[in-house]
XYZ file of C-alpha atoms in Angstrom:
542
model
C 34.057 -187.738 31.154
C 36.043 -188.343 27.956
C 32.898 -188.053 25.843
C 32.047 -184.730 27.510
C 35.493 -183.320 26.783
C 35.279 -184.391 23.132
C 31.805 -182.868 22.777
C 32.975 -179.587 24.261
C 36.024 -179.501 22.001
C 33.975 -180.203 18.886
C 31.412 -177.574 19.811
C 34.145 -175.009 20.459
C 35.773 -175.844 17.139
C 32.433 -175.573 15.376
C 32.072 -172.084 16.803
C 35.213 -171.076 14.952
C 33.648 -172.545 11.801
C 30.312 -170.767 12.160
C 28.305 -171.135 8.912
C 28.050 -167.968 6.881
C 31.402 -166.635 8.077
C 33.902 -165.807 5.316
C 37.608 -166.199 5.677
C 39.800 -163.361 4.422
C 40.868 -163.761 0.813
C 44.386 -165.147 0.549
C 46.533 -165.149 -2.566
C 49.004 -167.778 -3.629
C 52.534 -166.332 -3.852
C 53.184 -165.135 -7.393
C 56.252 -167.342 -7.693
C 53.950 -170.366 -7.922
C 52.336 -169.051 -11.080
C 48.683 -169.514 -10.027
C 46.230 -167.478 -7.980
C 43.642 -169.002 -5.647
C 40.743 -166.999 -4.253
C 40.678 -168.556 -0.814
C 37.211 -167.370 0.089
C 36.386 -170.455 -1.993
C 39.538 -172.574 -1.571
C 42.170 -172.175 1.130
C 45.734 -171.616 0.031
C 47.292 -174.770 -1.414
C 50.914 -175.230 -0.488
C 52.372 -176.453 -3.777
C 56.090 -176.568 -4.257
C 57.655 -173.593 -6.004
C 59.211 -175.952 -8.534
C 55.717 -176.512 -9.953
C 55.480 -173.038 -11.470
C 56.299 -174.140 -15.023
C 53.089 -174.639 -16.984
C 50.918 -173.927 -13.924
C 47.338 -172.702 -14.383
C 46.749 -168.996 -13.878
C 43.738 -169.353 -11.600
C 42.477 -172.106 -9.320
C 39.197 -171.894 -7.455
C 37.409 -174.547 -5.475
C 33.791 -174.937 -6.564
C 31.683 -174.405 -3.436
C 29.103 -176.972 -2.470
C 27.289 -174.512 -0.241
C 25.429 -172.911 -3.150
C 22.792 -175.636 -2.988
C 21.073 -176.425 0.305
C 22.789 -179.295 2.098
C 21.243 -181.834 4.460
C 23.645 -183.763 6.712
C 22.833 -187.309 7.807
C 24.416 -188.207 11.154
C 24.004 -190.914 13.766
C 25.835 -193.664 15.597
C 27.297 -196.600 13.637
C 25.084 -199.138 11.880
C 21.710 -197.425 12.217
C 21.076 -197.295 8.435
C 22.374 -193.835 7.501
C 23.751 -194.883 4.110
C 20.584 -196.833 3.283
C 18.487 -193.777 4.158
C 20.710 -191.534 2.003
C 20.290 -193.894 -0.956
C 16.529 -193.884 -0.391
C 16.326 -190.081 -0.102
C 18.327 -189.669 -3.320
C 16.680 -192.610 -5.116
C 20.196 -193.867 -5.809
C 19.703 -197.600 -5.306
C 22.858 -199.634 -5.952
C 24.623 -196.606 -7.454
C 24.602 -194.778 -4.123
C 26.853 -195.148 -1.108
C 27.926 -198.587 0.076
C 25.305 -199.851 2.506
C 25.876 -203.196 4.258
C 25.077 -204.613 7.665
C 28.492 -203.775 9.060
C 29.565 -200.973 11.384
C 32.124 -198.418 10.237
C 31.721 -198.830 6.471
C 31.256 -195.118 5.706
C 34.188 -192.879 6.668
C 34.404 -189.880 4.348
C 31.665 -187.429 3.488
C 29.739 -188.771 0.480
C 27.512 -186.319 -1.394
C 24.482 -187.127 -3.525
C 21.908 -184.903 -5.167
C 18.251 -185.203 -4.163
C 15.002 -183.557 -5.268
C 11.738 -183.236 -3.408
C 8.691 -181.077 -4.215
C 10.656 -179.032 -6.727
C 13.588 -178.368 -4.366
C 17.035 -179.589 -5.377
C 19.544 -180.113 -2.586
C 22.605 -182.156 -1.587
C 22.492 -184.974 0.952
C 25.795 -185.790 2.664
C 26.369 -189.161 4.274
C 28.791 -189.354 7.202
C 30.431 -192.044 9.265
C 29.043 -193.348 12.516
C 29.741 -190.972 15.411
C 31.440 -192.265 18.539
C 32.565 -189.845 21.240
C 34.554 -192.405 23.209
C 37.358 -194.481 21.748
C 36.472 -198.134 21.392
C 38.843 -201.044 20.936
C 39.179 -201.991 17.278
C 37.449 -198.836 15.989
C 39.436 -196.942 13.342
C 39.546 -193.268 12.336
C 37.230 -192.059 15.113
C 38.781 -188.589 15.232
C 38.718 -188.269 11.432
C 35.092 -189.398 11.216
C 34.099 -186.874 13.895
C 35.903 -184.158 11.953
C 34.130 -185.143 8.724
C 30.726 -185.103 10.450
C 31.473 -181.679 11.948
C 32.410 -180.318 8.516
C 29.157 -181.702 7.102
C 27.115 -179.993 9.831
C 29.004 -176.760 9.289
C 27.760 -176.425 5.698
C 24.282 -177.895 6.267
C 20.999 -176.020 6.652
C 19.400 -179.090 8.245
C 20.476 -182.444 9.606
C 18.702 -185.753 9.944
C 19.654 -187.699 13.074
C 19.142 -191.401 12.359
C 18.435 -193.788 15.222
C 17.623 -197.501 15.342
C 13.990 -198.144 16.257
C 14.592 -201.822 16.925
C 17.450 -201.242 19.367
C 15.797 -198.308 21.137
C 17.529 -195.253 22.577
C 21.149 -195.787 23.618
C 23.835 -193.796 25.412
C 25.438 -193.044 22.037
C 22.182 -191.443 20.863
C 22.186 -189.310 24.009
C 25.772 -188.194 23.245
C 24.787 -187.111 19.737
C 21.728 -185.254 21.013
C 23.845 -183.451 23.613
C 26.394 -182.578 20.915
C 23.683 -181.032 18.709
C 22.223 -179.040 21.580
C 25.674 -177.463 22.050
C 26.025 -176.706 18.344
C 26.676 -172.936 18.010
C 24.384 -172.400 15.008
C 20.956 -172.670 16.592
C 19.249 -172.108 13.201
C 20.241 -175.632 12.171
C 17.044 -177.605 11.648
C 17.164 -181.064 13.264
C 14.896 -183.907 12.125
C 14.881 -187.136 14.132
C 14.360 -190.202 11.905
C 13.639 -193.501 13.675
C 14.821 -196.041 11.121
C 14.002 -199.766 10.833
C 10.303 -199.242 11.646
C 8.877 -201.641 9.086
C 5.775 -202.506 11.145
C 3.057 -199.863 10.996
C 1.346 -201.388 14.046
C 4.446 -200.884 16.235
C 5.424 -197.382 15.059
C 4.061 -195.582 18.127
C 5.764 -198.072 20.429
C 9.127 -197.825 18.639
C 9.301 -194.017 18.467
C 8.160 -193.418 22.059
C 11.625 -194.283 23.373
C 13.219 -191.320 21.522
C 11.157 -188.385 22.832
C 13.567 -187.835 25.781
C 16.401 -187.014 23.355
C 14.909 -183.537 23.029
C 15.377 -183.360 19.239
C 11.757 -182.795 18.370
C 9.139 -185.217 17.108
C 10.566 -188.650 16.242
C 9.474 -189.728 12.734
C 9.216 -193.441 12.050
C 10.605 -194.594 8.709
C 12.187 -197.532 6.933
C 15.095 -196.942 4.574
C 14.711 -200.473 3.193
C 10.970 -200.338 2.411
C 10.619 -196.581 1.944
C 7.657 -196.023 4.243
C 7.861 -192.815 6.290
C 10.654 -191.324 4.134
C 8.251 -188.817 2.556
C 7.380 -187.493 6.014
C 11.082 -187.012 6.782
C 11.535 -185.071 3.541
C 8.457 -182.939 4.250
C 9.922 -181.989 7.629
C 13.028 -180.666 5.809
C 11.097 -178.340 3.463
C 11.016 -175.222 5.725
C 14.796 -175.314 6.192
C 15.326 -175.954 2.485
C 13.089 -173.045 1.484
C 14.860 -170.683 3.885
C 18.261 -171.766 2.587
C 17.203 -171.391 -1.061
C 15.920 -167.883 -0.396
C 19.096 -166.892 1.466
C 21.372 -168.350 -1.208
C 19.538 -167.194 -4.314
C 22.584 -165.332 -5.633
C 24.890 -168.306 -4.956
C 22.495 -170.667 -6.737
C 22.675 -168.428 -9.825
C 26.452 -168.653 -9.557
C 26.172 -172.434 -9.425
C 24.033 -172.375 -12.591
C 26.782 -170.359 -14.302
C 29.356 -172.913 -13.120
C 27.246 -175.749 -14.525
C 27.406 -174.037 -17.922
C 31.215 -174.247 -17.982
C 32.979 -177.210 -19.601
C 33.376 -180.139 -17.217
C 36.037 -182.848 -17.093
C 35.575 -185.951 -14.935
C 38.881 -187.152 -13.484
C 39.273 -190.434 -11.587
C 42.150 -191.561 -9.357
C 42.953 -195.236 -9.857
C 45.679 -197.365 -8.302
C 46.493 -200.000 -5.743
C 46.028 -199.268 -2.006
C 48.383 -196.867 -0.235
C 49.899 -195.126 -3.266
C 48.613 -191.692 -2.185
C 45.345 -191.188 -4.107
C 43.501 -189.532 -1.203
C 46.539 -187.426 -0.329
C 46.655 -186.154 -3.906
C 42.965 -185.230 -3.818
C 43.455 -183.236 -0.606
C 46.594 -181.623 -2.046
C 44.788 -180.474 -5.187
C 42.061 -178.866 -3.073
C 44.481 -177.226 -0.646
C 45.163 -177.854 3.046
C 42.026 -175.950 4.093
C 39.870 -178.845 2.919
C 40.297 -182.377 4.264
C 38.037 -183.960 1.687
C 39.268 -187.529 2.156
C 40.583 -189.311 5.227
C 44.264 -190.185 4.806
C 46.156 -192.870 6.755
C 48.772 -195.566 6.343
C 46.085 -198.239 6.673
C 45.314 -199.886 3.333
C 41.653 -199.599 2.327
C 40.959 -196.330 4.154
C 38.880 -194.960 1.265
C 35.789 -197.013 0.495
C 33.180 -194.901 -1.286
C 33.936 -192.707 -4.287
C 34.772 -189.268 -2.851
C 34.494 -186.304 -5.222
C 35.318 -182.590 -5.260
C 35.319 -179.927 -7.976
C 37.940 -177.340 -8.874
C 37.664 -174.468 -11.363
C 40.938 -174.382 -13.325
C 41.159 -171.451 -15.738
C 37.442 -171.672 -16.551
C 37.221 -175.478 -16.804
C 35.558 -177.471 -14.022
C 37.596 -180.538 -13.060
C 35.650 -183.046 -10.984
C 38.169 -185.211 -9.119
C 36.939 -188.569 -7.800
C 38.968 -190.563 -5.296
C 38.351 -194.311 -5.334
C 39.210 -197.344 -3.257
C 42.512 -199.090 -3.900
C 42.360 -201.949 -6.410
C 44.094 -205.172 -5.419
C 44.702 -208.401 -7.271
C 41.555 -210.479 -7.617
C 43.100 -213.358 -5.667
C 43.623 -211.067 -2.664
C 40.112 -209.581 -2.666
C 38.009 -211.225 0.027
C 34.594 -212.358 -1.169
C 33.020 -211.351 2.131
C 32.649 -207.798 3.385
C 32.716 -204.583 1.407
C 35.927 -204.973 -0.626
C 34.346 -206.547 -3.761
C 31.848 -203.676 -3.944
C 34.623 -201.130 -3.299
C 36.729 -202.472 -6.172
C 33.724 -202.724 -8.501
C 32.818 -199.097 -7.813
C 36.384 -197.943 -8.392
C 36.480 -199.627 -11.800
C 33.008 -198.345 -12.688
C 34.052 -194.796 -11.762
C 37.120 -195.120 -14.003
C 34.927 -196.310 -16.864
C 32.701 -193.208 -16.557
C 35.594 -190.724 -16.290
C 37.031 -188.607 -19.086
C 40.600 -188.942 -17.783
C 42.057 -191.549 -15.419
C 44.944 -190.554 -13.176
C 46.776 -193.854 -12.744
C 48.792 -193.455 -9.524
C 51.945 -195.508 -8.879
C 54.554 -195.370 -6.120
C 57.774 -193.954 -7.568
C 59.835 -195.217 -4.623
C 59.079 -198.868 -5.359
C 60.175 -200.894 -8.335
C 57.093 -201.729 -10.365
C 58.377 -205.244 -10.753
C 57.999 -205.632 -6.990
C 54.640 -203.899 -6.517
C 52.161 -206.030 -8.377
C 53.226 -205.060 -11.873
C 50.614 -207.431 -13.265
C 47.904 -205.568 -11.349
C 49.138 -202.193 -12.581
C 49.215 -203.478 -16.148
C 45.721 -204.950 -15.771
C 44.379 -201.623 -14.511
C 46.111 -199.837 -17.387
C 44.667 -202.336 -19.864
C 41.181 -201.726 -18.502
C 41.654 -197.962 -18.920
C 42.725 -198.460 -22.542
C 39.903 -200.921 -23.270
C 37.348 -198.479 -21.855
C 38.717 -195.780 -24.164
C 39.637 -193.369 -21.357
C 42.402 -190.784 -21.575
C 45.155 -191.384 -19.038
C 47.936 -189.607 -17.158
C 50.332 -191.644 -15.005
C 51.259 -190.018 -11.682
C 54.502 -191.224 -10.102
C 53.803 -190.201 -6.504
C 56.203 -189.935 -3.527
C 58.928 -188.477 -5.752
C 60.214 -186.490 -2.769
C 61.295 -189.772 -1.130
C 63.195 -191.009 -4.180
C 66.915 -190.946 -3.488
C 69.602 -189.578 -5.818
C 67.214 -187.829 -8.192
C 68.658 -186.390 -11.386
C 67.665 -186.104 -15.025
C 69.094 -189.498 -15.915
C 67.305 -191.307 -13.062
C 64.045 -189.560 -13.949
C 64.277 -190.764 -17.539
C 65.160 -194.267 -16.332
C 62.145 -194.471 -14.010
C 59.855 -193.094 -16.723
C 61.163 -195.698 -19.185
C 60.585 -198.456 -16.612
C 57.002 -197.290 -16.008
C 56.206 -197.208 -19.722
C 57.759 -200.644 -20.245
C 55.651 -202.068 -17.414
C 52.399 -200.282 -18.279
C 52.514 -201.163 -21.958
C 48.747 -200.759 -22.332
C 49.096 -197.014 -21.635
C 52.627 -196.453 -22.914
C 51.183 -193.454 -24.775
C 50.260 -191.742 -21.464
C 52.256 -188.829 -20.073
C 54.132 -189.511 -16.829
C 54.221 -186.770 -14.153
C 56.581 -187.114 -11.185
C 55.148 -185.420 -8.084
C 54.734 -185.541 -4.327
C 51.399 -185.308 -2.546
C 53.241 -184.719 0.728
C 55.220 -181.619 -0.338
C 53.180 -180.469 -3.340
C 56.206 -180.801 -5.621
C 55.154 -180.614 -9.324
C 51.458 -181.038 -8.490
C 50.519 -177.993 -10.559
C 51.913 -179.726 -13.640
C 49.074 -182.231 -13.453
C 46.526 -179.679 -14.693
C 48.442 -179.015 -17.921
C 48.869 -182.761 -18.469
C 45.144 -183.284 -17.880
C 44.230 -180.573 -20.367
C 46.538 -182.039 -23.016
C 45.015 -185.485 -22.515
C 41.463 -184.090 -22.730
C 42.268 -182.117 -25.896
C 43.751 -185.195 -27.556
C 40.838 -187.362 -26.389
C 38.320 -184.993 -28.012
C 40.367 -184.003 -31.085
C 38.853 -184.389 -34.545
C 41.198 -184.423 -37.540
C 40.272 -183.593 -41.123
C 39.990 -186.555 -43.488
C 42.530 -185.053 -45.901
C 45.110 -184.763 -43.109
C 44.546 -188.344 -41.988
C 44.955 -189.691 -45.517
C 48.143 -187.710 -46.000
C 49.660 -189.104 -42.802
C 48.725 -192.700 -43.677
C 49.983 -192.330 -47.252
C 53.347 -190.992 -46.092
C 53.636 -193.778 -43.496
C 52.945 -196.483 -46.098
C 55.438 -194.933 -48.524
C 58.075 -194.823 -45.797
C 57.439 -198.454 -44.826
C 55.189 -200.454 -47.171
C 53.041 -203.249 -45.701
C 54.446 -206.793 -45.852
C 53.989 -208.552 -49.183
C 51.349 -211.262 -49.336
C 52.332 -214.855 -49.982
C 50.966 -217.009 -52.824
C 50.709 -214.237 -55.370
C 47.780 -212.539 -53.638
C 47.272 -208.821 -53.912
C 49.228 -206.831 -51.352
C 47.598 -204.930 -48.508
C 46.081 -201.649 -49.639
C 44.334 -198.807 -47.830
C 41.951 -196.848 -50.029
C 41.156 -194.066 -47.576
C 40.821 -193.352 -43.852
C 38.419 -191.149 -41.902
C 37.698 -190.336 -38.276
C 34.244 -191.486 -37.230
C 34.192 -190.578 -33.515
C 35.966 -188.811 -30.676
C 36.524 -189.681 -27.001
C 38.373 -191.818 -27.881
C 39.428 -190.919 -31.434
C 38.200 -193.678 -33.738
C 39.884 -194.060 -37.137
C 38.357 -196.302 -39.809
C 40.639 -197.484 -42.641
C 38.902 -198.851 -45.729
C 41.185 -201.536 -47.174
C 41.106 -204.479 -49.529
C 41.562 -207.056 -46.749
C 41.833 -206.425 -42.994
C 43.635 -209.743 -42.528
C 46.397 -208.645 -44.895
C 47.725 -206.232 -42.239
C 49.784 -207.772 -39.469
C 49.442 -206.612 -35.870
C 52.930 -205.127 -35.997
C 52.070 -203.060 -39.042
C 48.832 -201.847 -37.448
C 50.811 -200.702 -34.414
C 53.268 -198.969 -36.738
C 50.453 -197.005 -38.421
C 48.964 -196.100 -35.018
C 52.357 -194.880 -33.809
C 52.748 -192.701 -36.913
C 49.294 -191.226 -36.301
C 50.233 -190.394 -32.703
C 53.522 -188.807 -33.699
C 52.064 -186.733 -36.535
C 48.732 -185.684 -35.000
C 49.678 -185.427 -31.285
C 47.336 -188.076 -29.927
C 49.435 -188.437 -26.747
C 47.448 -189.210 -23.604
C 44.537 -190.939 -25.309
C 43.895 -194.388 -26.777
C 43.227 -194.484 -30.518
C 40.776 -197.018 -31.882
C 42.094 -198.073 -35.307
C 39.540 -200.151 -37.255
C 40.397 -201.861 -40.542
C 37.325 -202.493 -42.654
C 37.359 -204.434 -45.949
C 35.454 -203.126 -48.934
C 32.962 -205.408 -50.602
C 34.163 -207.118 -53.778
C 31.334 -205.554 -55.781
C 32.359 -202.048 -54.754
C 36.008 -202.742 -55.537
C 35.156 -204.099 -59.032
C 32.902 -201.103 -59.702
C 35.610 -198.647 -58.771
C 38.157 -200.538 -60.867
C 35.823 -200.403 -63.859
C 35.396 -196.655 -63.441
C 39.165 -196.167 -63.369
C 39.637 -198.272 -66.522
C 37.242 -196.170 -68.612
C 38.930 -193.706 -71.008
């Protein structure tokens, strides 16, 4: 009875979300300083105090331009493994382990088959009746419904070894009530590794009424080609219907892209910030008070004044001693750190309401050190600022000073105080991101670099060498790379410069050339004795 009521409610809700329907265009109030075309992104309720430095135009990049195939099914039937096989993703794809309830959010991957490029979206296991110990059932159902809403076809995955179950019947009944009857449904009977038993294993699934069951094995790959072939008619129809949107997507791909990664410990508000940036019309990531809600890397794109920002939400990173060796947490943490390493800018999220000395300051510093070592630009987000009591300018400066003193590895990063709950100051993040990206990719003329270093050494000469040895000298400096900026200083002896003096020169470079928000790699390289003697001889000639 309960399952029937849930199915009816989801089907009725899906009718209000009928694919192809366009919502009326809404405009953000002018007092917020930015306009959103809400045929692409629903209105985002940012706080009015965020108007200073806000972007002029925000637009969510639609995923619907490419054909989308949704993968649905009950828990632990191999949906994530099949998605990784369809997209040839291997270990870089979604987390796939023999454990129910691992996938929760929608996870998108790009696939290609017979010249057709399309998106495959993995979803959590569907349950239409609440079970003891099961978490986020309503949210997972909502995410699966959103995936079906934008899909041109769906693959229903069942377990060939276990046979047809009541849960499979519930999903089949749900799809038969789906309002868009043009949705192509392909029934994939997974875990059919034995070719001799294929006919026996698939026979149990004909009564579901979802068409011909197709035997396949996500682990071994057999039968996957037949599943993809069955999707081709729906893909071709979607490509033909969305030809104009696909051209728009090609134009979007030509715009500059910036990869942005959220990084932080569990329950600091990373998923809430992602949903806030996209607006309340899009629940991209499941949000709850339970630590470890986000598991896979969840991404979404936003067009900000002509630049495409790809935001990636990651799992919370805990101290190594607290990470259990069993289960999915080691893989979740490894993927979060790998995503940060591949990003252009890392948004390091901390809880402004808690003293960093009490909230694993060592972990925060270790994460910041990893960001700096990987050469990523960084912006620190002090979230939950709405809950901070007795806010004023002095307390803001005090908290910012405390954050910079704790996160010494990224003390050069800009700190933005905001609230994912109310939207307060969230629009300021875009300007901070753009400043960090510009600094990360900035190239400075050699003459300017040498002038800055010369003035710094005149203002504070390097320490004198003991034992009558020649003092530290820098002959010239030049920038050899960007992202991060890499400065090479040719000197007489790299060991003649103390660490304190190297930090002094780096600080002068940051102050003079505006390298805020990005690490600077400062390399001291000694000249060979032969080259030094040759240059000295040239200078001594009349």
